[in-house]
Amino acid sequence: MSNDNKSAAAKTVLYVMGTSYSGSSLLNALLDNQPGIRGLGEAHYFGKPGSQVYCAACKVLVLECEFKKTLLPSALDLYDKVFAADPETQVLVNASKHPSLLWRPPIPPGVRAAAVVLAKSPHAFAHSYGVHHPESGSVPAWLTEWFEVHVLLLRCLARAAHSILALDREEPAIPPELTCVLQYRHLATDTAGVVQQICKMLGQPFDPQAMQLWGHAKGTHTVGGNYAVLCQR
């Protein structure tokens, strides 16, 4: 078997990292439409007691989700259960965003870890924050400066996540060839190109016909994020 085929056959968990309003829900939905990939959304909520977020498939709180009921209380078996239920799935997307939520739930032995960091410029973030939180008034200058530094930290994290988070643990490293940093503006203006780039990194086929925003044709149990909010409404 060639290295390319081995790469394509490897089960993988893809972490999508970034701040709020970074496009993680959009990317999760787009990848979920691609063959061999399922977007679980903010997957850490499967193992969080008292979660008040919705499951997009069941259209109920995740605590009442039929799939959630089959998991261990801490959802340690989440990835194993999804891979076992659908052998055609090669990649699971965890769009929990915050770097501290890497490895929640933990990745099973033999499964690769990959990472995509979605970055927004400080001005773009300030605009999005103001739109979603009009009561907050203008965004303080210190927040803009902090976010600019935060973007740099995220870039470093994407390249060295194994050094920062897995150094003292028995968790899989994220190799450089399975990490990438993407600007939100590129996701917004060249959506198909970005999705194709990620599929190529993962060794997965890209289907241009699957570029439907909120298709959710697979019925994946996606939790959290904007799609689940729409289901809640």
Short mmCIF file of C-alpha atoms in Angstrom, two decimals:
data_model
loop_
_atom_site.label_atom_id
_atom_site.label_comp_id
_atom_site.label_asym_id
_atom_site.label_seq_id
_atom_site.Cartn_x
_atom_site.Cartn_y
_atom_site.Cartn_z
CA MET A 1 0.00 0.00 0.00
CA SER A 2 1.35 3.46 -0.89
CA ASN A 3 1.86 6.17 1.73
CA ASP A 4 -0.98 8.16 0.15
CA ASN A 5 -3.36 5.25 0.55
CA LYS A 6 -2.24 4.69 4.11
CA SER A 7 -2.93 8.35 4.82
CA ALA A 8 -6.38 8.14 3.30
CA ALA A 9 -7.19 4.97 5.28
CA ALA A 10 -6.10 6.35 8.67
CA LYS A 11 -8.88 7.26 11.08
CA THR A 12 -8.46 10.89 12.12
CA VAL A 13 -9.90 13.42 14.57
CA LEU A 14 -9.64 16.96 13.20
CA TYR A 15 -9.66 19.77 15.75
CA VAL A 16 -10.97 23.13 14.54
CA MET A 17 -9.56 25.89 16.75
CA GLY A 18 -10.20 29.62 16.91
CA THR A 19 -12.13 32.31 18.72
CA SER A 20 -15.87 32.90 18.73
CA TYR A 21 -17.25 34.01 15.35
CA SER A 22 -14.27 32.47 13.56
CA GLY A 23 -16.30 30.35 11.11
CA SER A 24 -15.97 27.05 12.97
CA SER A 25 -19.68 26.17 12.60
CA LEU A 26 -19.52 26.91 8.88
CA LEU A 27 -16.42 24.79 8.39
CA ASN A 28 -17.84 21.95 10.50
CA ALA A 29 -21.02 21.88 8.37
CA LEU A 30 -19.12 22.02 5.08
CA LEU A 31 -16.79 19.20 6.08
CA ASP A 32 -19.73 17.12 7.33
CA ASN A 33 -21.12 17.21 3.79
CA GLN A 34 -17.92 15.74 2.36
CA PRO A 35 -17.61 11.95 1.89
CA GLY A 36 -15.94 10.09 4.74
CA ILE A 37 -16.15 13.04 7.16
CA ARG A 38 -18.57 13.75 10.00
CA GLY A 39 -18.74 17.09 11.80
CA LEU A 40 -19.54 16.59 15.48
CA GLY A 41 -19.54 20.29 16.27
CA GLU A 42 -18.41 21.26 19.78
CA ALA A 43 -17.90 17.64 20.77
CA HIS A 44 -16.77 18.32 24.34
CA TYR A 45 -20.43 18.98 25.18
CA PHE A 46 -21.17 15.27 24.81
CA GLY A 47 -19.23 14.71 28.04
CA LYS A 48 -20.15 17.90 29.90
CA PRO A 49 -22.76 17.45 32.66
CA GLY A 50 -25.75 19.75 32.39
CA SER A 51 -24.97 20.92 28.85
CA GLN A 52 -27.63 23.34 27.61
CA VAL A 53 -26.72 23.09 23.92
CA TYR A 54 -28.77 21.37 21.24
CA CYS A 55 -28.15 18.34 19.03
CA ALA A 56 -28.82 19.24 15.40
CA ALA A 57 -30.00 15.73 14.48
CA CYS A 58 -32.37 15.15 17.41
CA LYS A 59 -33.34 18.85 17.76
CA VAL A 60 -33.30 18.49 21.55
CA LEU A 61 -30.84 19.31 24.31
CA VAL A 62 -27.75 17.13 24.08
CA LEU A 63 -28.73 15.55 27.42
CA GLU A 64 -31.81 14.13 25.65
CA CYS A 65 -29.98 13.15 22.45
CA GLU A 66 -30.51 9.47 21.62
CA PHE A 67 -26.87 9.05 20.60
CA LYS A 68 -25.64 10.74 23.79
CA LYS A 69 -27.60 8.17 25.82
CA THR A 70 -25.46 5.38 24.35
CA LEU A 71 -22.21 6.97 25.56
CA LEU A 72 -20.36 6.68 28.85
CA PRO A 73 -21.15 9.61 31.20
CA SER A 74 -17.88 11.36 30.32
CA ALA A 75 -18.20 10.43 26.61
CA LEU A 76 -14.78 8.76 26.65
CA ASP A 77 -16.08 6.34 24.01
CA LEU A 78 -17.44 9.05 21.67
CA TYR A 79 -15.01 8.60 18.79
CA ASP A 80 -15.03 4.81 19.02
CA LYS A 81 -18.84 4.76 18.90
CA VAL A 82 -19.07 7.02 15.84
CA PHE A 83 -16.38 5.16 13.91
CA ALA A 84 -18.02 1.82 14.76
CA ALA A 85 -21.50 3.00 13.76
CA ASP A 86 -20.34 4.19 10.34
CA PRO A 87 -17.29 2.28 9.00
CA GLU A 88 -17.21 4.59 5.96
CA THR A 89 -16.30 7.54 8.18
CA GLN A 90 -12.57 8.27 8.16
CA VAL A 91 -12.50 11.72 9.79
CA LEU A 92 -14.39 13.17 12.76
CA VAL A 93 -14.41 16.95 13.21
CA ASN A 94 -14.30 18.38 16.74
CA ALA A 95 -15.02 22.11 16.41
CA SER A 96 -14.79 22.95 20.11
CA LYS A 97 -12.52 25.90 19.16
CA HIS A 98 -10.68 26.59 22.39
CA PRO A 99 -7.16 25.05 22.59
CA SER A 100 -7.79 23.96 26.19
CA LEU A 101 -10.46 21.55 24.90
CA LEU A 102 -8.02 19.53 22.80
CA TRP A 103 -8.19 15.84 23.75
CA ARG A 104 -11.71 16.22 25.21
CA PRO A 105 -12.78 13.54 24.73
CA PRO A 106 -9.45 11.73 24.32
CA ILE A 107 -8.47 10.18 21.00
CA PRO A 108 -8.50 6.36 20.91
CA PRO A 109 -5.23 4.48 20.23
CA GLY A 110 -4.38 4.23 16.55
CA VAL A 111 -6.35 7.35 15.57
CA ARG A 112 -4.48 10.37 14.17
CA ALA A 113 -4.90 13.95 15.37
CA ALA A 114 -5.04 16.89 12.96
CA ALA A 115 -5.69 20.60 13.52
CA VAL A 116 -7.04 23.61 11.64
CA VAL A 117 -6.73 27.07 13.19
CA LEU A 118 -9.22 29.68 11.96
CA ALA A 119 -7.83 33.18 12.48
CA LYS A 120 -9.55 36.54 12.25
CA SER A 121 -7.82 39.90 12.19
CA PRO A 122 -8.36 42.03 15.34
CA HIS A 123 -10.56 44.48 13.42
CA ALA A 124 -12.70 41.71 11.94
CA PHE A 125 -13.10 40.14 15.37
CA ALA A 126 -14.01 43.50 16.93
CA HIS A 127 -16.67 44.00 14.24
CA SER A 128 -18.17 40.53 14.79
CA TYR A 129 -18.13 40.98 18.56
CA GLY A 130 -19.91 44.32 18.25
CA VAL A 131 -22.58 42.87 15.94
CA HIS A 132 -23.34 39.99 18.31
CA HIS A 133 -22.99 42.02 21.50
CA PRO A 134 -24.32 45.52 20.71
CA GLU A 135 -24.92 46.18 24.39
CA SER A 136 -21.16 46.04 25.02
CA GLY A 137 -20.51 49.28 23.11
CA SER A 138 -17.14 49.79 21.48
CA VAL A 139 -14.54 47.07 21.95
CA PRO A 140 -11.75 48.34 24.25
CA ALA A 141 -8.35 48.89 22.68
CA TRP A 142 -6.81 46.37 25.05
CA LEU A 143 -9.02 43.61 23.67
CA THR A 144 -7.88 44.36 20.13
CA GLU A 145 -4.26 44.25 21.21
CA TRP A 146 -4.83 41.02 23.17
CA PHE A 147 -6.47 39.35 20.22
CA GLU A 148 -3.60 40.27 17.93
CA VAL A 149 -1.25 38.50 20.32
CA HIS A 150 -3.74 35.63 20.61
CA VAL A 151 -3.62 35.06 16.85
CA LEU A 152 0.15 34.72 17.07
CA LEU A 153 -0.21 32.23 19.90
CA LEU A 154 -2.69 30.21 17.88
CA ARG A 155 -0.23 30.10 14.98
CA CYS A 156 2.42 28.76 17.31
CA LEU A 157 -0.05 26.26 18.74
CA ALA A 158 -0.94 24.92 15.30
CA ARG A 159 2.73 24.19 14.61
CA ALA A 160 3.66 22.89 18.04
CA ALA A 161 0.50 21.56 19.68
CA HIS A 162 2.33 18.38 20.62
CA SER A 163 4.98 20.35 22.49
CA ILE A 164 2.49 22.52 24.37
CA LEU A 165 -0.27 20.06 25.18
CA ALA A 166 1.09 16.53 24.86
CA LEU A 167 4.59 16.90 26.29
CA ASP A 168 3.76 15.42 29.68
CA ARG A 169 0.85 13.27 28.60
CA GLU A 170 0.31 10.08 26.68
CA GLU A 171 -1.67 11.81 23.96
CA PRO A 172 -1.04 11.86 20.23
CA ALA A 173 1.09 14.64 18.81
CA ILE A 174 -0.24 16.69 15.93
CA PRO A 175 2.39 16.51 13.19
CA PRO A 176 3.16 19.63 11.12
CA GLU A 177 1.83 18.01 7.94
CA LEU A 178 -1.58 17.65 9.61
CA THR A 179 -1.87 21.26 10.79
CA CYS A 180 -2.80 24.42 8.94
CA VAL A 181 -3.68 28.03 9.76
CA LEU A 182 -6.49 29.58 7.72
CA GLN A 183 -7.73 33.15 7.59
CA TYR A 184 -11.48 33.56 8.04
CA ARG A 185 -11.59 35.87 5.02
CA HIS A 186 -10.27 33.04 2.85
CA LEU A 187 -12.98 30.70 4.14
CA ALA A 188 -15.56 33.38 3.30
CA THR A 189 -14.24 34.25 -0.17
CA ASP A 190 -12.81 30.92 -1.39
CA THR A 191 -14.93 28.45 0.52
CA ALA A 192 -14.58 25.52 -1.87
CA GLY A 193 -10.83 26.07 -2.15
CA VAL A 194 -10.39 26.00 1.64
CA VAL A 195 -12.47 22.83 2.05
CA GLN A 196 -10.53 21.18 -0.78
CA GLN A 197 -7.24 22.16 0.90
CA ILE A 198 -8.32 20.54 4.18
CA CYS A 199 -9.52 17.38 2.43
CA LYS A 200 -6.17 17.11 0.67
CA MET A 201 -4.32 17.50 3.98
CA LEU A 202 -6.43 14.70 5.45
CA GLY A 203 -6.03 12.41 2.44
CA GLN A 204 -9.78 12.54 1.78
CA PRO A 205 -11.61 12.98 -1.56
CA PHE A 206 -13.20 16.36 -2.24
CA ASP A 207 -16.71 16.45 -3.69
CA PRO A 208 -17.54 19.90 -5.15
CA GLN A 209 -21.20 18.89 -5.40
CA ALA A 210 -21.35 18.62 -1.61
CA MET A 211 -20.73 22.32 -1.03
CA GLN A 212 -24.10 22.96 0.59
CA LEU A 213 -24.08 25.23 3.60
CA TRP A 214 -26.58 23.66 5.99
CA GLY A 215 -27.34 20.44 4.14
CA HIS A 216 -26.84 18.09 7.09
CA ALA A 217 -27.87 15.23 4.82
CA LYS A 218 -26.06 12.58 6.91
CA GLY A 219 -28.02 13.33 10.06
CA THR A 220 -24.83 13.64 12.09
CA HIS A 221 -25.34 14.30 15.81
CA THR A 222 -23.76 17.76 15.73
CA VAL A 223 -23.84 19.64 19.04
CA GLY A 224 -23.32 23.32 19.76
CA GLY A 225 -22.44 25.95 17.18
CA ASN A 226 -24.72 28.03 15.00
CA TYR A 227 -26.49 25.12 13.33
CA ALA A 228 -27.67 23.74 16.67
CA VAL A 229 -28.80 27.25 17.65
CA LEU A 230 -30.94 27.40 14.50
CA CYS A 231 -32.45 24.02 15.38
CA GLN A 232 -33.22 25.33 18.87
CA ARG A 233 -35.13 28.26 17.41
#
